[in-house]
Short mmCIF file of C-alpha atoms and ligand atoms in Angstrom, two decimals:
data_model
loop_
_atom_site.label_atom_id
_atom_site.label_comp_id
_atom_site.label_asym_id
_atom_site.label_seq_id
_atom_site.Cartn_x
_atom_site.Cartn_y
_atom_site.Cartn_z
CA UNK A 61 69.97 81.69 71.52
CA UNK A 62 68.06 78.40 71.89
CA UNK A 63 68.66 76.13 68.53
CA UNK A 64 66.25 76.70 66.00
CA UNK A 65 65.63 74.99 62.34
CA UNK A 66 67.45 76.41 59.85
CA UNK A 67 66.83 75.32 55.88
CA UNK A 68 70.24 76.73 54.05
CA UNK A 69 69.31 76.32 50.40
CA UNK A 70 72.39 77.20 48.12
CA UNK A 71 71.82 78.01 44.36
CA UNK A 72 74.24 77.18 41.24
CA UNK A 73 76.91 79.60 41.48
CA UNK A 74 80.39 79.44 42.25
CA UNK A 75 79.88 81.51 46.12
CA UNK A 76 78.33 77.90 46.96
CA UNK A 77 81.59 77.43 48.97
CA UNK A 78 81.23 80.09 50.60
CA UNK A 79 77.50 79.01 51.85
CA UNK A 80 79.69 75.46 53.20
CA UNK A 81 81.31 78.34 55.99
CA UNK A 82 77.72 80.00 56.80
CA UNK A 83 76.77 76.47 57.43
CA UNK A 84 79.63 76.04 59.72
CA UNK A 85 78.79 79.23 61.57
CA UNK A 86 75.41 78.29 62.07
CA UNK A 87 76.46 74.54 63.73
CA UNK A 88 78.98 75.95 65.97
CA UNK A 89 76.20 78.38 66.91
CA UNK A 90 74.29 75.23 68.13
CA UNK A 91 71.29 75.15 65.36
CA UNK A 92 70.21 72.44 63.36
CA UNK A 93 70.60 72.75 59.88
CA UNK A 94 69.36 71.02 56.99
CA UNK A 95 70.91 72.14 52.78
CA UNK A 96 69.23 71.72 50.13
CA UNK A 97 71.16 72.83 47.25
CA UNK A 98 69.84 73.28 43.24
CA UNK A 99 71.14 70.79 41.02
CA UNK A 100 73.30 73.41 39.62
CA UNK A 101 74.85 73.84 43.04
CA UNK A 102 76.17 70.43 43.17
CA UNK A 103 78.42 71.05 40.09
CA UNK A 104 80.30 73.84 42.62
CA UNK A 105 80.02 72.13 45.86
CA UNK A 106 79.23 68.36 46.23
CA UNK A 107 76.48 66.27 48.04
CA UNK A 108 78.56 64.68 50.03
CA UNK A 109 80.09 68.02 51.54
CA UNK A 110 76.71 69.10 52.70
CA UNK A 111 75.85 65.54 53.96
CA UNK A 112 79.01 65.66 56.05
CA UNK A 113 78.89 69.40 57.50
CA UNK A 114 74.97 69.33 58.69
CA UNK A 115 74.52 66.21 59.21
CA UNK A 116 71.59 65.52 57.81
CA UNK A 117 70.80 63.64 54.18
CA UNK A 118 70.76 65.93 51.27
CA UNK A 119 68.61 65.74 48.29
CA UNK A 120 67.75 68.37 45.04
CA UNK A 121 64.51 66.59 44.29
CA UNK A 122 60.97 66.11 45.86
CA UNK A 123 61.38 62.31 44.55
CA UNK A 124 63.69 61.18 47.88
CA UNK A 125 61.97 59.58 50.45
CA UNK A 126 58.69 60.70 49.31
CA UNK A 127 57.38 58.66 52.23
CA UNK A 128 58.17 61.57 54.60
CA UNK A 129 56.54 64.16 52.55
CA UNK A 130 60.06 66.64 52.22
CA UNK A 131 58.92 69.14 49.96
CA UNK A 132 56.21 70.07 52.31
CA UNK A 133 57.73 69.06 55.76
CA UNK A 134 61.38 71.26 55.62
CA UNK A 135 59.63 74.26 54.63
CA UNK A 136 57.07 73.76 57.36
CA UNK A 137 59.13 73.20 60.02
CA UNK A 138 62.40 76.11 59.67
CA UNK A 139 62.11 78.49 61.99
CA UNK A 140 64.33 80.24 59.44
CA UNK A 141 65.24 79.65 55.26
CA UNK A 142 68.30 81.50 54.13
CA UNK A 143 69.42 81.00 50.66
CA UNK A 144 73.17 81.38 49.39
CA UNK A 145 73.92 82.39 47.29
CA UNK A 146 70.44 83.01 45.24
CA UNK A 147 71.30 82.85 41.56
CA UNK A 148 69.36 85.32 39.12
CA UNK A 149 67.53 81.84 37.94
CA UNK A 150 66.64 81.33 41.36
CA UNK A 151 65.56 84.94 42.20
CA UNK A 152 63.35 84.27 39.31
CA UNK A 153 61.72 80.99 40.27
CA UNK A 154 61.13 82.05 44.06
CA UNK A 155 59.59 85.45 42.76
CA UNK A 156 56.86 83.84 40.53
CA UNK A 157 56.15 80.86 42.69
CA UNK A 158 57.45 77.77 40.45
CA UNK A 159 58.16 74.50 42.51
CA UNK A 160 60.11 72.12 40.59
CA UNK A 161 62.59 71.16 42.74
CA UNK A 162 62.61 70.21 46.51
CA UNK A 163 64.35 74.36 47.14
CA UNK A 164 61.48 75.87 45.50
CA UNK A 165 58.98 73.58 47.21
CA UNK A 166 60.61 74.61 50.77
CA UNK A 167 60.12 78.32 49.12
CA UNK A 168 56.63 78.16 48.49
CA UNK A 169 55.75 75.88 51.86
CA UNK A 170 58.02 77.89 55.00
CA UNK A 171 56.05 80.62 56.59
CA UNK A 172 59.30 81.84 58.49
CA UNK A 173 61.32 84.43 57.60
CA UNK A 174 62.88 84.29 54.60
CA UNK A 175 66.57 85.28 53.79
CA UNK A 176 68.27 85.51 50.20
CA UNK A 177 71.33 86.53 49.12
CA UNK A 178 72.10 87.07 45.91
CA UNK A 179 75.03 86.76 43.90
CA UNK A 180 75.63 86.95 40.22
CA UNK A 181 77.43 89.10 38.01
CA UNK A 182 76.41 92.66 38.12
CA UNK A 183 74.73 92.60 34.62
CA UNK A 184 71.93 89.96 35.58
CA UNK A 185 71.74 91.63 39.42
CA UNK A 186 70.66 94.96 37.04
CA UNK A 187 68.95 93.71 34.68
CA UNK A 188 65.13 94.99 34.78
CA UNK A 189 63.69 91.51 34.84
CA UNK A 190 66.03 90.91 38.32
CA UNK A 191 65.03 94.17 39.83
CA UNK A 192 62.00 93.31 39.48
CA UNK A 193 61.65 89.74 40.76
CA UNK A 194 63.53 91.48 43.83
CA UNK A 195 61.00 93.78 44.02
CA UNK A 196 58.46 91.48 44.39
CA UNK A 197 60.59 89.35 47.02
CA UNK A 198 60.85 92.19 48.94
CA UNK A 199 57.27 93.45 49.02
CA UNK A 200 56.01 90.19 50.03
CA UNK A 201 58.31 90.29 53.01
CA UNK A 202 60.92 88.00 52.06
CA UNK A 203 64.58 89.62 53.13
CA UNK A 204 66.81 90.31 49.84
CA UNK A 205 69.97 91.20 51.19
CA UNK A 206 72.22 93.75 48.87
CA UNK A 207 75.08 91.59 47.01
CA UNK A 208 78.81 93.31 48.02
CA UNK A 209 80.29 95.23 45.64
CA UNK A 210 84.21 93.75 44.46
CA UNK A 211 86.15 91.21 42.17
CA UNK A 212 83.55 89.18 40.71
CA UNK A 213 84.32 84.96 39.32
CA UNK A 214 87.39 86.48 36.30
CA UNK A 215 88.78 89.82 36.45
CA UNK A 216 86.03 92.06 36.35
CA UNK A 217 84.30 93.93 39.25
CA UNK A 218 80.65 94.93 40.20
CA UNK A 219 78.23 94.97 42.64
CA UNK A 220 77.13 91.00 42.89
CA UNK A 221 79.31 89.60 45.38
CA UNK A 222 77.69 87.03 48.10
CA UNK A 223 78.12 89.04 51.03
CA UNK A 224 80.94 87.30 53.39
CA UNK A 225 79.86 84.56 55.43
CA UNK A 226 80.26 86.26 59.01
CA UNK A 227 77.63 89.48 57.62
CA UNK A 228 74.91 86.72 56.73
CA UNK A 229 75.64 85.07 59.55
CA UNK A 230 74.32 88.53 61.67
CA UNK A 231 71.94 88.96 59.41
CA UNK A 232 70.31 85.64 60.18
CA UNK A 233 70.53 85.51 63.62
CA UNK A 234 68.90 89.35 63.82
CA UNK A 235 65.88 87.63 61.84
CA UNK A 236 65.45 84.83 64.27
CA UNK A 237 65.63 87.48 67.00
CA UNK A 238 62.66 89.15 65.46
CA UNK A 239 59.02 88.50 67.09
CA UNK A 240 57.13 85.55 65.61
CA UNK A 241 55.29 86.54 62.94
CA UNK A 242 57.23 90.50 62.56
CA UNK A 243 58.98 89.32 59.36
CA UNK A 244 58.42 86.65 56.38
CA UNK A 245 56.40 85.46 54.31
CA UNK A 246 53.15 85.39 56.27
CA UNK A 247 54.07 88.83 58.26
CA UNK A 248 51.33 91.40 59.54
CA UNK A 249 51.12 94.33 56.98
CA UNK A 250 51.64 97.41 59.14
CA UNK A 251 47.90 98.64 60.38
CA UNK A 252 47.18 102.02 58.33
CA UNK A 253 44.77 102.92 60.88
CA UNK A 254 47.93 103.36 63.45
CA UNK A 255 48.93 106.86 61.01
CA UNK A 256 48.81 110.02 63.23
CA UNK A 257 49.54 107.99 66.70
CA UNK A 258 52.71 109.06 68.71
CA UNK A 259 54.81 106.58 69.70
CA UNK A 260 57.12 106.98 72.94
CA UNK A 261 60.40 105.39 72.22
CA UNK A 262 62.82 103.90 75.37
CA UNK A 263 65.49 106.48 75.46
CA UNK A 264 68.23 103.92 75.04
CA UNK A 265 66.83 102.97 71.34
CA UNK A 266 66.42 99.78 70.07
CA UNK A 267 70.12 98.94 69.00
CA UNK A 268 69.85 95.36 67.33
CA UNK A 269 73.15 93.90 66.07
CA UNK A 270 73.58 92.97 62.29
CA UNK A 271 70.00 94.03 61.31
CA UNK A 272 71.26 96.38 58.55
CA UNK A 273 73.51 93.75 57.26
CA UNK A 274 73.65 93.34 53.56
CA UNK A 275 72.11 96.87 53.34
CA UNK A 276 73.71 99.69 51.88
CA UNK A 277 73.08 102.95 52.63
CA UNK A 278 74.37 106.65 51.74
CA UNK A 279 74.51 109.36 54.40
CA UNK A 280 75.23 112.98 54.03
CA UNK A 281 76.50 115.02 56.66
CA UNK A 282 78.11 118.52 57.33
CA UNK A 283 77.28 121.96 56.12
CA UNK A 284 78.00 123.08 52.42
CA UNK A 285 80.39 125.90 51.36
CA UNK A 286 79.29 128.20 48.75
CA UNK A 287 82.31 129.88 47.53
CA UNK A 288 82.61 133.52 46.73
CA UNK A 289 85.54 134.20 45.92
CA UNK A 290 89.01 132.16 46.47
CA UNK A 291 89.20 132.95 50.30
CA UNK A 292 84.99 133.27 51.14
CA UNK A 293 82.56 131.67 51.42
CA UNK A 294 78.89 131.26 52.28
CA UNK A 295 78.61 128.56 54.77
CA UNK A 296 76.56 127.32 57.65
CA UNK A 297 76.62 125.92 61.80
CA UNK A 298 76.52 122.14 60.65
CA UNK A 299 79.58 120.15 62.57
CA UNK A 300 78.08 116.75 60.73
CA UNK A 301 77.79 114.92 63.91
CA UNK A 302 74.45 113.66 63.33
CA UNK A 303 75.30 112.47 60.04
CA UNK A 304 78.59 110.91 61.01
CA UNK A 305 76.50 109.69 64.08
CA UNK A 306 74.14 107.99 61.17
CA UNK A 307 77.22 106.69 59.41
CA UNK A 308 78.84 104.95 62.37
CA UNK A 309 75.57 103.40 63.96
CA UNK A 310 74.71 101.91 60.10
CA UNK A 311 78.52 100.26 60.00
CA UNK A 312 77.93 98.95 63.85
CA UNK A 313 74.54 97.18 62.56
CA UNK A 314 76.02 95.62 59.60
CA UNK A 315 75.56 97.99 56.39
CA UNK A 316 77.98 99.44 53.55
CA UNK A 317 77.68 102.80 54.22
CA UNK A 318 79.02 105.58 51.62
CA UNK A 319 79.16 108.93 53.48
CA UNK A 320 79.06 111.95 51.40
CA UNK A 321 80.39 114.59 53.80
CA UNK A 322 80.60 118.61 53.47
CA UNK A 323 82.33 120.35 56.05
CA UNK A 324 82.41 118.30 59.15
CA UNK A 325 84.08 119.02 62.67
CA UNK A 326 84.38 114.92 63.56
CA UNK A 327 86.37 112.27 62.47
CA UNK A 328 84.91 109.94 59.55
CA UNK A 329 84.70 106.38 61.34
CA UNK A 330 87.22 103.68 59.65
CA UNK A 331 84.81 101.65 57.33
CA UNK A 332 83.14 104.15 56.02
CA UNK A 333 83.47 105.16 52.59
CA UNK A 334 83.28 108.53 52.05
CA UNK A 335 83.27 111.06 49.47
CA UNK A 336 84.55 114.91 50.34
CA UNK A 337 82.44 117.53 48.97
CA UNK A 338 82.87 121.05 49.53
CA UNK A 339 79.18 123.09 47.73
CA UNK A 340 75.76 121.66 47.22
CA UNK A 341 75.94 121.62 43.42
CA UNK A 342 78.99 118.65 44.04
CA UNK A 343 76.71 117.61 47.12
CA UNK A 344 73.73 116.40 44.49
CA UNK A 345 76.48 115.22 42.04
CA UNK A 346 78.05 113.15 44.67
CA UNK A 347 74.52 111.97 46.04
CA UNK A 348 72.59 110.83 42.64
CA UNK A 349 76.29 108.91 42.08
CA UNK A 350 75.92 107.00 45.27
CA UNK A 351 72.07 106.60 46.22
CA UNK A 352 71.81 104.17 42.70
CA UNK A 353 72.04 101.39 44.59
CA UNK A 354 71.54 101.96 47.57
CA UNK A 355 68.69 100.76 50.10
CA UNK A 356 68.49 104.27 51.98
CA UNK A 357 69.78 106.95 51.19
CA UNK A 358 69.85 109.65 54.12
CA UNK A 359 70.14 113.64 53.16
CA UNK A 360 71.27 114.97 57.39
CA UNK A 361 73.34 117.18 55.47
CA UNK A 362 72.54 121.28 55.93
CA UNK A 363 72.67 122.25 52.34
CA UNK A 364 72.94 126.14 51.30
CA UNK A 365 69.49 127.28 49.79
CA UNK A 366 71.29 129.89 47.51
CA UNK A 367 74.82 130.35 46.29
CA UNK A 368 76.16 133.50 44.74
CA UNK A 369 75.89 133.71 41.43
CA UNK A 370 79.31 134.25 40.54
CA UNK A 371 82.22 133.06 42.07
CA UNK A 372 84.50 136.14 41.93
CA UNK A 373 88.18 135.09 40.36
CA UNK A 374 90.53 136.96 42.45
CA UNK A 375 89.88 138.32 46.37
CA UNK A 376 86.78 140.60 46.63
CA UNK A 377 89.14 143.97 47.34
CA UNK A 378 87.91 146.95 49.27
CA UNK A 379 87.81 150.25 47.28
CA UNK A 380 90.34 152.74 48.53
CA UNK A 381 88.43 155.82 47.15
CA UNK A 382 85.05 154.69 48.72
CA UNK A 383 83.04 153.09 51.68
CA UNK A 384 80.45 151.36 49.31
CA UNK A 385 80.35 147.54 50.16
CA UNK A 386 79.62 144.96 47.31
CA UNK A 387 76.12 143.90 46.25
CA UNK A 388 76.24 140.10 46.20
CA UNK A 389 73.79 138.41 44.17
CA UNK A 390 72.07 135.05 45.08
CA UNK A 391 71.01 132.54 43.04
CA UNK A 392 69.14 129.46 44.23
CA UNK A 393 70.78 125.87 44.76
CA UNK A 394 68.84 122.57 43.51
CA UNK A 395 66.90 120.70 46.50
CA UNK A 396 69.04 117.46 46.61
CA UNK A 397 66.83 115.85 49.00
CA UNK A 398 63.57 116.05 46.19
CA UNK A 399 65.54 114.79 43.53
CA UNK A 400 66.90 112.15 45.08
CA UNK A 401 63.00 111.20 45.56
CA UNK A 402 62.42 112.10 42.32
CA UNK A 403 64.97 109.33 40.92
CA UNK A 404 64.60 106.80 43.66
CA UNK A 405 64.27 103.71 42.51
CA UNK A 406 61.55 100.92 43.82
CA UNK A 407 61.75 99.85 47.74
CA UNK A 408 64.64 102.77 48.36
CA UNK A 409 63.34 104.41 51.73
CA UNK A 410 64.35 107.94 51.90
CA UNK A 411 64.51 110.20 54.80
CA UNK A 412 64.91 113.80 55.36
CA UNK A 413 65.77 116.06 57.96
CA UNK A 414 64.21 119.71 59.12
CA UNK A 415 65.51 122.07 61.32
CA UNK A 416 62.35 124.17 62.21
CA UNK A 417 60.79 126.94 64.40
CA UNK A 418 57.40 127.20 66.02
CA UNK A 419 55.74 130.67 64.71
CA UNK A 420 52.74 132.38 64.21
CA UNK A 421 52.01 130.30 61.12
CA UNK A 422 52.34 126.87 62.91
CA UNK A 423 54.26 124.84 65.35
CA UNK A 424 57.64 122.60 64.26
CA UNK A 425 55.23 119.75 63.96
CA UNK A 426 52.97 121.19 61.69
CA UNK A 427 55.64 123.03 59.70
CA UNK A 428 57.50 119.33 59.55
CA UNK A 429 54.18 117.29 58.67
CA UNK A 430 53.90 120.07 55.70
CA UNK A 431 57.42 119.23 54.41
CA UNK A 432 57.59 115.61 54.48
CA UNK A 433 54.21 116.03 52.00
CA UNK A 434 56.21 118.05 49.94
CA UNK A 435 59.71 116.48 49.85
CA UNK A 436 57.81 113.09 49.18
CA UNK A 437 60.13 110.80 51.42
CA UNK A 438 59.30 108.52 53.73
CA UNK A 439 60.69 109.61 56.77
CA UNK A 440 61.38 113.26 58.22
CA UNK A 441 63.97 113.98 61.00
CA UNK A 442 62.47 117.10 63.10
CA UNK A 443 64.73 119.31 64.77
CA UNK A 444 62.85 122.05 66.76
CA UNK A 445 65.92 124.19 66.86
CA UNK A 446 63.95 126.73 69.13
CA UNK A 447 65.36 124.59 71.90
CA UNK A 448 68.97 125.76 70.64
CA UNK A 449 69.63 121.95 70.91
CA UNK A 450 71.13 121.46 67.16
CA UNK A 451 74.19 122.78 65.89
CA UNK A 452 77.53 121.37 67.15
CA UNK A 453 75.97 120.40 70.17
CA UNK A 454 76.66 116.51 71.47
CA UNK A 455 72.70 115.45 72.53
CA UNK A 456 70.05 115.91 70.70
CA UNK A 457 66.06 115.40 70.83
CA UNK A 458 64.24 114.96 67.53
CA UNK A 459 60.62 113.64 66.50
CA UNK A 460 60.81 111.24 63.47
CA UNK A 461 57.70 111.80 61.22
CA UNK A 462 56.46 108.53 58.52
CA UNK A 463 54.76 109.34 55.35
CA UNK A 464 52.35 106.78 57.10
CA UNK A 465 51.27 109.73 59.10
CA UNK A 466 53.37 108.27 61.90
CA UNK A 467 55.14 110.33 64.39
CA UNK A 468 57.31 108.89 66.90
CA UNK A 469 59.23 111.14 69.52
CA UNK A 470 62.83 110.07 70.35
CA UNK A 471 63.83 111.27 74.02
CA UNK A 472 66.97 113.95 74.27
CA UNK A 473 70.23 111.79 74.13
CA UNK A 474 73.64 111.44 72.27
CA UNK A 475 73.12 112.00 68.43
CA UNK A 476 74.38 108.44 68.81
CA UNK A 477 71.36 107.51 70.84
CA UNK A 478 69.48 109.01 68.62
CA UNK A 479 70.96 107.71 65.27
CA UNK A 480 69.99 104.37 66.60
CA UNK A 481 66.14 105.59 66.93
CA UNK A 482 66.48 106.64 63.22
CA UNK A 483 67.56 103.37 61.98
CA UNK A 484 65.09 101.66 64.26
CA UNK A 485 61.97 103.40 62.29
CA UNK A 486 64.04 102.56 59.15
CA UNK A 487 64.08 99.01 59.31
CA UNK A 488 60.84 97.99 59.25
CA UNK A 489 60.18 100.11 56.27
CA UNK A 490 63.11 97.90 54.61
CA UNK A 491 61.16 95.16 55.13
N1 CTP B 1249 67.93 119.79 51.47
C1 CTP B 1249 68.42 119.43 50.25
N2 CTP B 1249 68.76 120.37 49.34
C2 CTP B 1249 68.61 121.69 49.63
C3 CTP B 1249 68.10 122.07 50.89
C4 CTP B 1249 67.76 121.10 51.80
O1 CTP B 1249 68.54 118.24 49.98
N3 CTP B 1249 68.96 122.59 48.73
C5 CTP B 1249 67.54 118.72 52.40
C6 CTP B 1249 68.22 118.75 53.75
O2 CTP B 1249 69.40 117.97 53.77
C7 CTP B 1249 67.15 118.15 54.65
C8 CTP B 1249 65.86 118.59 54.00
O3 CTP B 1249 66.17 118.90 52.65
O4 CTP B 1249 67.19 116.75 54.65
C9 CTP B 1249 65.17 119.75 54.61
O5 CTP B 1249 66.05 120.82 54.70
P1 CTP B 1249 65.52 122.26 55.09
O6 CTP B 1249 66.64 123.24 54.97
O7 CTP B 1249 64.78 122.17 56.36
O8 CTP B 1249 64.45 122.41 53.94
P2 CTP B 1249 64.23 123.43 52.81
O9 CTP B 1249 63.65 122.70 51.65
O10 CTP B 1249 65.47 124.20 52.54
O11 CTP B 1249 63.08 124.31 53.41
P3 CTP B 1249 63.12 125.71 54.16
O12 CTP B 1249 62.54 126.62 53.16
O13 CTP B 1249 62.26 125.45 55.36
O14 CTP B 1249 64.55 126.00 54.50
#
């Protein structure tokens, strides 16, 4: 990549020295970089730190060297502004537009794509007034990348961790791969009027490195056992490859991924963290745990409709004295994937998946189309399983439907292939 103009602003808190490595990733990469730290930042990391490792002056205020007009001019002139760490103060002051120092200024005055990372301790990062100035970041297309979860400045834990240096680093770099203009600030709002067009995508997908970095996202994946008794069950065809497929391509492209698997024939990728559940009631437990903070949250799992209504104690036994079979009695199991819309919370994207048949009430399509209204999420897998090419099977062909009214089909290819195509219509609905 050519060098480009990056502006690393680094807020007051104690991941500052961890922003002095980004820095050092981004010279060795060949681009020019100018800091411009908060005040508060220069109690962690000194002036003179920054000065030496970019190269370039560094100043907190808009009062040095006035003469060349720097609160306007740096912003102007990045092709890229990533801030590390962004303090909840910061978060704040970038959200509502304030400008009094030379960071804010750049803020308000770059038309690039924007990059923050947060990092705080997890009580501020939740706190309502946060999630909201986030909120707001986000929907005016500035980049808010997900702090890590881990050990926190003493002993205590929580998401709120600057993600490490070499994750922002990918996540940067995919930004300033983007097409002038795709992300930031001043980016093109998608155009409404495109809803209902299909949209051929290359069969290789659209694989782009580190994209999902900072992200986190929860997949499910497998088929759920309904027990019946202690050696029965009711189960279904699900191997979990797509899901798995999901989970691996997410890790690959940078994000956390929690993977909440049922019964799966595959190995879980190393990375991933995953939670074993065996029936769809511990499915939805194990779901509405993880999807609280996540970014997307991804139901490919094929969960039983109904489950019997007891679970018989001791092995179902055949009567010796007569040929009359037991009467099993179904009762019907929550839909995960609706309450997990139900609860989302703001900018969480959603997707679903449907396994569906063409009949004489309407094709896959139109029996899709009807339940992504209903589920409410913003994407819809579609599986016409009338081509037997679903269950257990290593390729795959699916049509991805948007709540935009969007529907893009994804050529047959691995579940791999495919996986990528899913987080490819993902993204931009992150942004
Ligand atoms: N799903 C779910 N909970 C259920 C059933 C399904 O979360 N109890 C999710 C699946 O993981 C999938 C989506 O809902 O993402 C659609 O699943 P599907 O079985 O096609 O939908 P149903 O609502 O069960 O509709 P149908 O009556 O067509 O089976």
């Amino acid at each position: 990549m050519a060098s480009r103009r990056i502006v690393l602003g680094v807020g007051g808190g104690i991941a500052a020295y961890k922003a002095a490595l980004l820095l050092r990733r981004f010279k060795e990469a060949g681009h020019d970089v100018r800091v411009v730290p908060t005040e508060a930042a220069l109690n962690f990391v000194g002036a003179p730190t920054w000065a030496a490792l970019s190269g370039h002056p560094v100043s907190t205020s808009v009062w040095d060297e006035v003469h060349e007009v720097p609160h306007v001019r740096i912003g102007q002139q990045a092709d890229l502004v990533v801030v590390a760490p962004a303090t909840a103060d910061l978060l704040a002051r970038a959200a509502h537009g304030l400008a009094g120092d030379l960071l804010t200024n750049v803020l308000l005055t770059a038309r690039c794509p924007v990059l923050l990372a947060p990092a705080m301790h997890t009580e501020m990062w939740t706190h309502p007034a946060t999630v909201a100035n986030v909120t707001i970041l986000r929907e005016r297309g500035v980049t808010v990348v997900e702090p890590a979860s881990g050990r926190l400045t003493g002993a205590d834990t929580g998401p709120g961790r600057l993600p490490e240096p070499e994750e922002l680093f990918a996540a940067a770099m995919s930004l300033l791969e983007q097409p002038a203009g795709a992300v930031g600030p001043g980016a093109t709002a998608p155009d409404p009027s495109a809803g209902g067009s299909v949209t051929q995508l290359p069969a290789a997908g659209g694989a782009v490195p580190g994209d999902l970095a900072g992200r986190h996202v929860v997949v499910s994946a497998g088929g759920t056992r309904e027990p019946l008794d202690p050696v029965r069950f009711l189960g279904n065809r699900s191997s979990g490859r797509q899901g798995i497929a999901l989970a691996q391509t997410a890790l690959e492209r940078g994000a956390k991924v929690t993977l909440v698997a049922g019964s799966i024939e595959v190995a879980v990728p190393e990375g991933v963290d995953v939670v074993r559940v065996e029936t769809a009631l511990q499915m939805r437990e194990a779901m509405n745990a993880a999807a609280g903070g996540a970014d997307v949250v991804v139901m490919a799992a094929a969960v039983a409709d109904f489950r019997p209504q007891s679970v018989a104690e001791h092995k179902i036994k055949k009567s010796a004295d007569s040929e009359d079979a037991p009467v099993i009695t179904l009762v019907r199991n929550p839909d995960i994937l609706a309450g997990l819309v139900a609860a989302r919370r703001p900018g969480q994207i959603v997707v679903g998946f449907a396994a569906e048949t063409g009949d004489e009430t309407g094709s896959a399509l139109q029996h899709a189309t009807a339940k992504l209204a209903r589920k409410g999420c913003d994407l819809l897998v579609l599986n016409d399983v009338a081509a037997g090419k679903v269950f257990g099977r290593e390729d795959t062909e699916v049509t991805v439907l948007g709540a935009d009214g969007s529907v893009t089909a994804v050529p047959a290819g691995s579940k791999t292939t495919v996986a990528g195509a899913i987080w490819d219509a993902v993204h931009p609905l992150l942004a």
